[in-house]
Coordinates of C-alpha atoms in Angstrom, one line a residue:
Chain A
M25 CA 0.0 0.0 0.0
A26 CA 1.6 3.3 -1.1
F27 CA 2.3 6.0 1.4
H28 CA 0.8 9.3 0.4
P29 CA 2.7 12.2 2.2
R30 CA -0.2 14.6 1.3
R31 CA -2.6 12.5 3.4
A32 CA -0.1 12.3 6.3
L33 CA 0.3 16.1 6.1
A34 CA -3.5 16.5 6.1
V35 CA -3.5 14.6 9.4
F36 CA -0.7 16.8 10.7
W37 CA -2.6 20.0 9.6
K38 CA -5.8 18.9 11.3
D39 CA -4.2 17.8 14.6
S40 CA -2.0 21.0 14.7
L41 CA -5.1 23.2 14.1
D42 CA -7.0 21.3 16.8
L43 CA -4.2 21.7 19.2
R44 CA -3.9 25.4 18.6
K45 CA -7.7 25.7 19.4
N46 CA -7.3 23.5 22.5
K47 CA -6.6 26.2 25.1
G48 CA -6.8 23.9 28.1
L49 CA -4.2 21.6 26.7
L50 CA -2.0 24.5 25.6
W51 CA -2.0 25.9 29.2
T52 CA -1.3 22.5 30.7
M53 CA 1.6 22.1 28.3
A54 CA 3.0 25.5 29.2
V55 CA 3.2 24.8 32.9
L56 CA 6.0 22.1 32.5
P57 CA 8.5 24.2 30.5
A58 CA 7.8 27.2 32.8
M59 CA 8.7 25.0 35.9
L60 CA 11.7 23.5 34.1
V61 CA 13.1 27.0 33.2
L62 CA 12.2 28.9 36.3
I63 CA 13.4 26.5 39.0
P64 CA 17.0 26.1 37.8
A65 CA 17.2 29.8 37.2
G66 CA 16.0 30.3 40.8
I67 CA 18.6 27.8 42.1
V68 CA 21.5 29.4 40.2
Y69 CA 20.3 32.8 41.4
G70 CA 20.5 31.4 45.0
Y71 CA 24.1 30.3 44.5
A72 CA 25.2 33.4 42.6
H73 CA 23.5 35.8 44.9
D74 CA 25.5 34.9 48.0
P75 CA 28.5 32.8 46.9
G76 CA 30.3 33.3 50.1
D77 CA 27.7 31.4 52.1
P78 CA 29.7 28.8 54.0
S79 CA 26.9 26.2 53.8
L80 CA 27.5 26.0 50.1
R81 CA 31.0 24.5 50.8
T82 CA 29.4 21.8 52.9
M83 CA 27.0 20.9 50.1
A84 CA 29.7 20.9 47.5
L85 CA 32.0 18.8 49.7
F86 CA 29.3 16.1 49.6
Y87 CA 29.8 15.8 45.9
D88 CA 33.5 16.6 45.7
P89 CA 35.7 16.5 48.7
S90 CA 38.5 18.6 46.9
I91 CA 36.5 21.9 47.1
R92 CA 38.5 24.4 49.0
T93 CA 36.6 27.7 49.3
A94 CA 33.0 28.7 49.5
A95 CA 33.4 30.8 46.4
S96 CA 34.6 27.9 44.3
A97 CA 31.9 25.8 45.9
A98 CA 29.1 28.2 44.5
R99 CA 30.6 27.9 41.1
F100 CA 30.8 24.1 41.4
L101 CA 27.2 23.9 42.5
I102 CA 26.0 26.1 39.8
D103 CA 27.8 24.0 37.2
K104 CA 26.5 20.8 38.8
T105 CA 22.9 22.1 38.9
L106 CA 23.0 23.0 35.3
T107 CA 24.5 19.6 34.3
D108 CA 22.2 17.5 36.5
W109 CA 19.1 19.6 35.5
F110 CA 19.3 18.5 31.9
G111 CA 18.2 15.0 33.2
L112 CA 15.0 16.6 34.5
Y113 CA 14.7 18.8 31.4
L114 CA 14.4 15.7 29.3
I115 CA 11.0 15.1 30.9
M116 CA 9.6 17.9 28.8
P117 CA 10.4 16.4 25.4
I118 CA 8.8 13.1 26.6
F119 CA 5.9 14.7 28.3
V120 CA 4.6 17.1 25.6
P121 CA 4.2 14.4 23.0
I122 CA 2.4 12.3 25.6
F123 CA 0.0 15.1 26.3
I124 CA -0.6 15.7 22.5
S125 CA -0.5 12.1 21.1
S126 CA -2.8 10.9 23.9
Q127 CA -5.4 13.5 23.0
S128 CA -5.0 13.0 19.2
V129 CA -5.2 9.2 19.2
A130 CA -7.2 8.0 22.3
G131 CA -9.0 11.4 22.0
E132 CA -10.2 10.4 18.5
K133 CA -11.7 7.3 20.1
E134 CA -13.2 9.2 22.9
R135 CA -14.9 11.8 20.7
R136 CA -16.0 9.0 18.2
T137 CA -14.0 10.7 15.4
L138 CA -11.9 7.7 14.7
E139 CA -14.3 5.7 12.7
P140 CA -14.9 8.3 9.9
L141 CA -11.2 8.9 9.8
L142 CA -10.5 5.2 9.3
A143 CA -13.2 5.0 6.7
S144 CA -11.4 7.5 4.6
P145 CA -8.6 6.5 2.1
V146 CA -5.9 7.5 4.6
T147 CA -3.8 4.5 5.6
A148 CA -2.8 3.5 9.2
A149 CA 0.8 4.4 8.5
E150 CA -0.2 7.9 7.2
I151 CA -2.3 8.5 10.3
L152 CA 0.6 7.4 12.4
A153 CA 3.1 9.7 10.6
G154 CA 0.7 12.7 10.6
K155 CA -0.2 12.3 14.3
S156 CA 3.5 11.7 15.3
L157 CA 4.6 14.8 13.3
A158 CA 1.8 16.9 15.0
S159 CA 3.1 15.8 18.3
L160 CA 6.9 16.0 17.7
V161 CA 7.1 19.4 16.0
P162 CA 5.5 21.2 19.1
A163 CA 7.5 19.1 21.5
V164 CA 10.9 19.9 19.9
A165 CA 10.0 23.5 19.3
L166 CA 9.0 23.9 22.9
S167 CA 12.2 22.3 24.1
V168 CA 14.3 24.6 22.0
A169 CA 12.2 27.7 22.9
A170 CA 12.4 26.8 26.7
F171 CA 16.1 26.2 26.4
I172 CA 16.6 29.7 24.9
V173 CA 14.7 31.2 27.7
L174 CA 16.7 29.1 30.2
C175 CA 19.9 30.4 28.7
I176 CA 18.8 34.0 29.0
L177 CA 17.6 33.7 32.6
V178 CA 20.6 31.7 33.8
D179 CA 23.1 34.1 32.2
L180 CA 21.2 37.1 33.6
V181 CA 21.1 35.8 37.2
A182 CA 24.7 34.3 37.1
W183 CA 26.5 37.1 35.3
P184 CA 27.1 39.3 38.3
Y185 CA 29.1 36.4 39.9
T186 CA 30.6 34.5 37.0
H187 CA 31.1 37.4 34.5
E188 CA 30.8 34.8 31.8
L189 CA 28.0 33.1 29.8
L190 CA 27.2 29.8 31.3
L191 CA 24.6 28.7 28.7
P192 CA 24.5 27.6 26.1
N193 CA 27.4 25.1 26.5
G194 CA 28.4 22.1 24.4
M195 CA 26.5 19.6 26.7
W196 CA 23.2 21.5 26.6
L197 CA 23.4 22.1 22.8
F198 CA 24.1 18.5 22.2
G199 CA 21.3 17.5 24.6
V200 CA 18.7 19.9 23.3
L201 CA 19.4 19.4 19.6
V202 CA 20.2 15.6 19.6
V203 CA 19.0 13.9 22.8
A204 CA 15.8 15.8 23.4
P205 CA 14.3 14.9 19.9
L206 CA 15.1 11.2 20.5
F207 CA 13.2 11.5 23.9
A208 CA 10.4 13.3 22.1
F209 CA 10.2 10.5 19.6
F210 CA 10.1 8.0 22.6
G211 CA 7.4 9.8 24.4
N212 CA 5.3 10.1 21.2
G213 CA 5.8 6.3 20.4
I214 CA 4.7 5.3 23.9
A215 CA 1.7 7.5 23.8
V216 CA 0.6 6.3 20.4
L217 CA 1.0 2.7 21.4
V218 CA -0.9 3.1 24.7
S219 CA -3.5 5.2 23.1
A220 CA -4.2 2.6 20.5
R221 CA -5.0 0.1 23.4
V222 CA -7.1 2.2 25.7
A223 CA -10.4 4.1 25.2
E224 CA -9.7 7.4 27.1
A225 CA -7.2 10.2 26.6
R226 CA -6.7 10.6 30.3
M227 CA -5.9 7.0 30.9
A228 CA -3.5 7.1 27.9
Q229 CA -1.8 10.1 29.5
Q230 CA -1.5 8.5 32.9
L231 CA -0.2 5.2 31.7
S232 CA 2.3 6.8 29.2
G233 CA 3.5 9.2 31.8
L234 CA 4.8 6.3 33.9
V235 CA 7.7 6.1 31.4
T236 CA 9.2 9.3 33.0
L237 CA 9.7 7.5 36.3
P238 CA 13.0 5.9 35.3
L239 CA 14.3 9.3 34.3
I240 CA 13.3 10.8 37.6
G241 CA 15.1 7.8 39.2
L242 CA 18.3 8.6 37.3
V243 CA 18.1 12.3 38.4
G244 CA 17.7 11.1 41.9
G245 CA 20.8 9.0 41.5
Q246 CA 22.7 12.1 40.2
L247 CA 21.5 14.2 43.2
A248 CA 22.4 11.5 45.7
G249 CA 26.0 11.5 44.2
L250 CA 25.7 8.0 42.9
L251 CA 25.7 9.0 39.2
K252 CA 27.9 11.6 37.6
A253 CA 26.1 13.3 34.7
G254 CA 27.9 14.9 31.7
T255 CA 27.9 14.8 27.9
V256 CA 29.0 11.2 27.7
Y257 CA 26.3 10.2 30.3
Y258 CA 23.5 11.9 28.4
A259 CA 24.9 10.5 25.1
I260 CA 24.6 7.0 26.5
E261 CA 21.0 7.8 27.6
G262 CA 20.3 9.1 24.2
G263 CA 21.7 6.0 22.6
I264 CA 19.6 3.7 24.8
V265 CA 16.5 5.7 23.8
L266 CA 17.4 5.6 20.1
L267 CA 17.3 1.7 20.4
L268 CA 14.0 2.0 22.2
D269 CA 12.7 4.4 19.5
L270 CA 13.5 1.9 16.7
A271 CA 11.7 -0.9 18.7
L272 CA 8.7 1.5 19.1
V273 CA 8.5 2.2 15.4
V274 CA 8.3 -1.5 14.6
A275 CA 5.7 -2.1 17.4
A276 CA 3.6 0.9 16.3
I277 CA 3.6 -0.2 12.6
R278 CA 2.5 -3.7 13.7
L279 CA -0.1 -2.5 16.3
F280 CA -1.6 0.5 14.7
D281 CA -4.0 -1.1 12.2
R282 CA -7.6 -0.3 11.3
E283 CA -9.2 -3.5 12.6
R284 CA -7.3 -3.5 16.0
L285 CA -8.3 0.2 16.6
I286 CA -11.9 -0.3 15.7
S287 CA -12.4 -3.6 17.4
R288 CA -10.6 -2.5 20.6
W289 CA -12.9 0.4 20.9
V290 CA -16.3 -1.2 20.1
Chain B
M26 CA -25.8 -4.8 -12.0
S27 CA -25.1 -5.2 -8.3
A28 CA -23.4 -2.5 -6.3
I29 CA -22.9 -4.8 -3.4
E30 CA -22.7 -8.7 -3.4
V31 CA -22.5 -10.4 -0.1
V32 CA -22.0 -14.2 0.1
G33 CA -21.7 -16.0 3.4
L34 CA -20.3 -13.1 5.3
T35 CA -19.3 -14.0 8.8
K36 CA -17.5 -12.0 11.5
R37 CA -16.3 -13.3 14.9
F38 CA -14.8 -11.2 17.6
G39 CA -13.0 -14.0 19.5
P40 CA -15.6 -16.5 20.5
R41 CA -18.5 -14.0 19.9
L42 CA -20.3 -14.4 16.6
A43 CA -21.3 -10.9 15.4
V44 CA -22.5 -11.7 11.8
D45 CA -23.4 -15.2 10.6
R46 CA -23.3 -16.1 6.9
L47 CA -25.1 -13.1 5.5
T48 CA -25.9 -13.4 1.8
F49 CA -27.6 -10.5 -0.1
Q50 CA -27.0 -8.1 -3.0
V51 CA -27.9 -4.5 -3.4
D52 CA -28.6 -3.1 -6.9
V53 CA -27.1 0.1 -8.3
G54 CA -29.3 3.2 -7.4
E55 CA -31.2 1.2 -4.8
V56 CA -32.0 2.4 -1.3
F57 CA -31.6 -0.7 0.8
G58 CA -32.4 -1.1 4.4
L59 CA -30.5 -3.1 6.9
L60 CA -32.9 -3.7 9.8
G61 CA -32.4 -5.4 13.1
P62 CA -32.4 -4.8 16.9
N63 CA -29.4 -3.3 18.8
G64 CA -26.4 -5.7 18.8
S65 CA -27.8 -7.5 15.7
G66 CA -24.8 -7.1 13.6
K67 CA -25.9 -4.1 11.5
T68 CA -22.9 -1.9 12.4
T69 CA -20.5 -4.8 12.1
T70 CA -21.9 -5.5 8.6
V71 CA -21.4 -1.9 7.5
R72 CA -17.9 -1.9 9.0
L73 CA -17.1 -5.1 7.0
L74 CA -18.6 -3.5 3.8
T75 CA -16.6 -0.4 4.2
G76 CA -13.3 -2.1 4.7
L77 CA -13.0 -1.2 8.4
L78 CA -13.1 -4.9 9.4
S79 CA -12.1 -8.0 7.6
P80 CA -14.4 -10.9 7.4
S81 CA -13.7 -14.2 9.4
E82 CA -15.4 -16.1 6.5
G83 CA -17.3 -15.4 3.3
Q84 CA -16.7 -12.7 0.9
A85 CA -18.3 -9.6 -0.4
S86 CA -17.6 -7.1 -3.2
V87 CA -18.6 -3.4 -3.1
C88 CA -18.5 -1.5 -6.3
G89 CA -16.6 -4.3 -7.8
Y90 CA -13.9 -4.3 -5.1
S91 CA -13.5 -7.2 -2.8
I92 CA -13.7 -6.2 0.8
A93 CA -10.7 -8.5 1.6
G94 CA -7.7 -6.5 0.4
A95 CA -9.1 -3.7 -1.7
G96 CA -8.5 -1.2 1.1
E97 CA -8.0 2.2 -0.2
S98 CA -9.8 1.8 -3.5
L99 CA -12.8 0.5 -1.6
R100 CA -12.8 3.4 0.9
R101 CA -12.6 5.9 -2.0
A102 CA -15.7 4.3 -3.5
V103 CA -17.9 4.5 -0.4
G104 CA -19.1 7.2 2.0
L105 CA -19.9 6.3 5.6
L106 CA -22.1 8.1 8.0
T107 CA -21.5 6.7 11.4
E108 CA -24.1 6.6 14.2
N109 CA -22.3 9.3 16.0
P110 CA -21.4 12.2 13.6
G111 CA -17.8 12.1 14.8
L112 CA -17.0 15.7 14.1
Y113 CA -14.0 17.6 15.4
D114 CA -15.8 20.1 17.7
R115 CA -13.1 22.7 18.0
L116 CA -12.9 22.9 14.3
S117 CA -15.4 24.7 12.0
A118 CA -17.6 23.0 9.5
R119 CA -15.3 24.3 6.7
E120 CA -12.2 22.9 8.5
N121 CA -13.9 19.6 9.2
L122 CA -14.8 19.2 5.6
M123 CA -11.4 20.5 4.3
F124 CA -9.7 17.8 6.3
F125 CA -11.7 15.1 4.5
I126 CA -11.2 16.8 1.2
K127 CA -7.5 16.7 1.8
L128 CA -7.7 13.0 2.9
N129 CA -9.5 12.1 -0.3
E130 CA -6.8 14.1 -2.3
L131 CA -9.6 16.1 -4.1
E132 CA -9.1 19.4 -5.9
P133 CA -9.8 21.7 -3.0
R134 CA -11.7 24.5 -4.8
E135 CA -14.0 22.2 -6.7
A136 CA -14.6 19.9 -3.8
W137 CA -15.4 22.9 -1.4
A138 CA -17.8 24.2 -4.0
R139 CA -19.6 20.9 -4.0
A140 CA -19.6 20.8 -0.2
A141 CA -20.9 24.3 0.0
H142 CA -23.7 23.4 -2.4
Y143 CA -24.8 20.6 0.0
L144 CA -24.4 22.8 3.1
A145 CA -26.7 25.3 1.5
R146 CA -29.2 22.6 0.5
F147 CA -29.2 21.2 4.0
G148 CA -29.7 24.6 5.5
L149 CA -26.2 25.0 6.9
G150 CA -25.1 27.8 4.5
G151 CA -23.6 30.7 6.2
R152 CA -22.7 28.8 9.3
E153 CA -19.7 27.0 7.8
D154 CA -17.1 29.0 9.9
E155 CA -18.6 28.4 13.3
P156 CA -17.1 25.7 15.5
C157 CA -19.0 22.4 15.1
G158 CA -19.3 22.2 18.9
S159 CA -21.9 24.9 18.7
Y160 CA -24.1 23.0 16.2
S161 CA -27.3 21.3 17.2
K162 CA -27.6 17.5 16.9
G163 CA -29.5 17.7 13.6
M164 CA -27.0 20.2 12.1
R165 CA -24.1 17.9 13.2
Q166 CA -25.7 15.0 11.5
K167 CA -26.4 16.9 8.3
L168 CA -22.8 18.1 8.3
A169 CA -21.6 14.5 8.7
I170 CA -23.8 13.6 5.7
V171 CA -22.0 16.3 3.6
R172 CA -18.7 14.9 4.8
A173 CA -19.7 11.4 3.8
I174 CA -20.7 12.5 0.2
V175 CA -18.1 15.2 -0.5
H176 CA -15.9 12.8 -2.4
R177 CA -18.9 11.6 -4.5
P178 CA -19.0 8.1 -3.3
K179 CA -20.7 5.4 -5.4
I180 CA -22.3 3.9 -2.3
L181 CA -23.3 5.6 0.8
F182 CA -23.6 3.8 4.0
L183 CA -25.8 5.4 6.7
D184 CA -25.6 3.9 10.1
E185 CA -28.5 5.0 12.4
P186 CA -28.7 8.4 10.8
T187 CA -31.4 9.7 13.0
S188 CA -30.5 7.9 16.2
G189 CA -30.9 10.3 19.2
L190 CA -32.4 13.1 17.2
D191 CA -35.5 15.0 18.1
P192 CA -38.5 14.4 15.6
E193 CA -37.8 17.7 13.8
A194 CA -34.1 17.1 13.4
A195 CA -34.8 13.5 12.3
R196 CA -37.2 14.7 9.7
T197 CA -34.7 17.1 8.2
V198 CA -32.1 14.3 8.1
R199 CA -34.6 12.0 6.5
D200 CA -35.4 14.7 3.9
A201 CA -31.8 15.1 3.2
I202 CA -31.4 11.3 2.6
A203 CA -34.5 11.3 0.4
E204 CA -32.9 14.0 -1.7
L205 CA -29.8 12.1 -2.2
A206 CA -31.9 9.0 -3.1
T207 CA -33.6 11.0 -5.9
E208 CA -30.2 11.8 -7.3
G209 CA -29.7 8.1 -8.0
S210 CA -27.1 7.3 -5.2
T211 CA -26.9 3.8 -3.9
I212 CA -27.7 4.0 -0.2
V213 CA -27.5 1.3 2.5
L214 CA -29.6 2.5 5.4
C215 CA -28.8 0.8 8.7
S216 CA -31.6 1.4 11.2
H217 CA -34.1 0.1 13.7
N218 CA -36.4 3.0 13.0
L219 CA -39.1 1.3 10.9
V220 CA -40.9 4.5 9.9
E221 CA -37.7 5.7 8.3
V222 CA -37.0 2.5 6.6
E223 CA -40.5 2.3 5.3
Q224 CA -40.3 5.9 3.9
L225 CA -36.9 5.6 2.3
C226 CA -36.1 2.0 1.4
Q227 CA -37.2 -0.2 -1.5
R228 CA -35.8 -3.5 -0.1
V229 CA -34.7 -4.6 3.4
A230 CA -32.6 -7.2 4.9
V231 CA -33.7 -8.1 8.5
I232 CA -30.8 -9.4 10.5
K233 CA -30.3 -10.7 14.0
T234 CA -26.7 -12.0 13.6
S235 CA -27.9 -14.1 10.6
L236 CA -30.4 -13.1 7.9
L237 CA -34.0 -13.4 8.9
A238 CA -35.7 -11.9 5.9
L239 CA -34.7 -10.3 2.6
A240 CA -37.5 -8.8 0.5
T241 CA -39.1 -5.6 -0.8
I242 CA -41.1 -3.7 1.9
D243 CA -44.3 -4.3 0.0
S244 CA -43.9 -8.1 -0.1
L245 CA -42.8 -8.3 3.5
R246 CA -46.0 -6.4 4.5
R247 CA -48.0 -8.8 2.4
S248 CA -46.4 -11.9 3.5
D249 CA -49.5 -12.8 5.5
P250 CA -52.4 -11.3 3.3
V251 CA -55.2 -9.7 5.2
L252 CA -58.4 -8.7 3.5
E253 CA -60.3 -5.7 5.1
I254 CA -64.0 -5.7 4.3
R255 CA -66.3 -2.7 5.1
F256 CA -69.9 -3.7 5.6
A257 CA -73.2 -1.8 5.3
G258 CA -74.5 -2.8 8.7
D259 CA -73.1 -5.1 11.3
P260 CA -70.6 -7.7 10.0
A261 CA -70.8 -9.9 13.1
P262 CA -73.6 -12.3 12.0
F263 CA -71.3 -13.2 9.0
T264 CA -68.3 -14.1 11.1
P265 CA -69.1 -17.9 11.5
A266 CA -69.6 -18.2 7.7
V267 CA -66.2 -16.7 7.0
A268 CA -64.4 -18.5 9.8
S269 CA -65.7 -21.8 8.4
L270 CA -63.6 -21.2 5.2
P271 CA -60.6 -23.5 5.4
F272 CA -58.1 -20.9 4.2
A273 CA -59.3 -18.1 6.6
T274 CA -56.8 -18.4 9.4
S275 CA -58.3 -15.7 11.6
V276 CA -61.4 -13.4 11.4
S277 CA -61.9 -10.3 13.6
V278 CA -64.6 -7.6 13.6
R279 CA -64.3 -4.0 14.7
G280 CA -67.2 -1.7 14.2
G281 CA -68.4 -2.1 10.5
T282 CA -65.2 -3.7 9.4
M283 CA -64.1 -7.3 9.2
R284 CA -60.5 -8.4 8.9
V285 CA -59.8 -11.8 7.5
Q286 CA -56.4 -13.3 7.4
L287 CA -55.7 -15.5 4.3
Q288 CA -53.2 -17.9 3.2
S289 CA -52.8 -16.2 -0.2
E290 CA -54.1 -13.1 -1.9
E291 CA -56.1 -15.1 -4.5
Q292 CA -58.4 -16.4 -1.8
A293 CA -59.9 -12.8 -1.3
A294 CA -62.3 -13.4 -4.3
D295 CA -63.6 -16.5 -2.6
V296 CA -64.3 -14.7 0.6
I297 CA -66.2 -11.9 -1.1
S298 CA -68.3 -14.2 -3.2
H299 CA -69.0 -16.3 -0.1
L300 CA -70.2 -13.3 1.8
A301 CA -72.3 -12.1 -1.2
L302 CA -74.0 -15.4 -1.4
A303 CA -74.7 -15.2 2.5
G304 CA -76.5 -11.9 1.8
A305 CA -73.9 -9.5 3.1
R306 CA -73.9 -6.0 1.8
I307 CA -70.3 -4.8 1.1
Y308 CA -69.1 -1.3 0.7
S309 CA -65.5 -2.2 0.0
A310 CA -63.0 -5.0 0.2
M311 CA -59.2 -4.4 -0.1
P312 CA -56.0 -6.1 0.9
A313 CA -54.8 -4.6 4.2
R314 CA -51.1 -4.4 4.6
M315 CA -49.5 -5.4 7.9
P316 CA -47.6 -2.6 9.4
L317 CA -43.8 -3.0 8.9
E318 CA -43.6 -2.9 12.6
Q319 CA -45.8 -6.0 13.0
V320 CA -43.8 -7.8 10.4
Y321 CA -40.6 -7.0 12.1
L322 CA -41.8 -8.0 15.5
D323 CA -43.1 -11.2 14.1
L324 CA -39.7 -12.0 12.6
M325 CA -38.0 -11.2 15.9
R326 CA -40.4 -13.3 17.8
R327 CA -40.1 -16.2 15.4
D328 CA -36.3 -16.0 15.6
G329 CA -36.5 -15.9 19.4
V330 CA -38.7 -19.0 19.5
G331 CA -36.6 -20.7 16.9

């Protein structure tokens, strides 16, 4: 069966239009990037505002016993915060596609719009491609936009202390431009698969959201000093997710078929 | 020529038999009714014939395409109105229709002109840019009909088109279907609304998992012929005479009218001459048709007993 890009783009067009008109979902989606940008900027401000605070050295010594002064401890903690925070930041490119794809696939079942769609000439692969695109484009765009805002805020609050630009750095650029899209693809794939099996968008969101738990666990490990994050660490995470993405593509193509979608829902 | 040929069509969902060995055909230009109670397999049959489900056994061709494997070509040839209109509420009527115009890869300007023509005909003209969420049920159903026909399908499947509508909205939807029928479209109307089927369809298949009856509405209603005789005076004294006829299966009297159930229509002449010989004065005698509802209920009852 031939793949018609125009039909996949039609699905993308419709889903994007529907998303733009879904104010509730847009507000929900905006909360996560706002938190992921404001919190690290606030933490960096705390360290840069009073770098001589002796308690900073105590904190820094927990992670690195070679820290000598409170001032160098402040810089160490700022750098560590920014490095570790990327682990949490990756929740955004996973979660945004989960929000969108759950609405667009399970939401179609819930609103009973799936049957007319499946009765049209569009193929399951075209629906899958169009819906994935409609979820990935905003997820990646939001990740990049939030990163730009994060760079501006962090540099603004840290400048009086560091007198240099902390962001963007190589690790964050690699992370936002390479690792984050892989995570977005992962979040979308999980949401599409779960949505194809359940009848309600909310249930699809809740079940798909569980995939962020390992990521939170990893960040917990970083904060406990058990894992040391950095470019290589995130590259390994990205590599693992790439393999999972490939498995998801195979699974999605096998599971996302007309009959399964219709009979799961009736 | 047949628009639809169905032979031994069967569908199972796991152990559950949804449709059992259906066999029927629908002619080009015919308005064909698919009757049956809830859960009788009507919607499954429509889904099979529109390529949404594949059969467990049997075969069917729709517009010359086999339902097993034709896929895209089949879906291009048919239009489907689902029981629920299935519109995108946040999008306007125009955006909903444009989406399906794009999915069918139609020339947008020409297809929109056609859609706008139908919108105007169904009383939706001028409201195409309002979100569908603000439409009434009847308006939504009419918009869904326009969506189902915008690509000029050869066969239109209408699954419970007036279900859940108030009488006025149901009437406007029925009128819209009748208009399409006059244009020569082949329509398969799936319903348990007998009035609607009686008004719109030429032939019906009554199903309850399997096929219970397949006939024109007229012949279904005349399957047990009833003669209705109006008397000048009281018909009661003539009841024993008519009841004694071997082919009169039942005789009833109400006011000045006697109803005689016969085994065949030809026996009506014998009843009339018998009454005339007995001295009855008759105003009129004509075959009474059983209401479709009665026919349908009898079929369901027989199937339940069987």
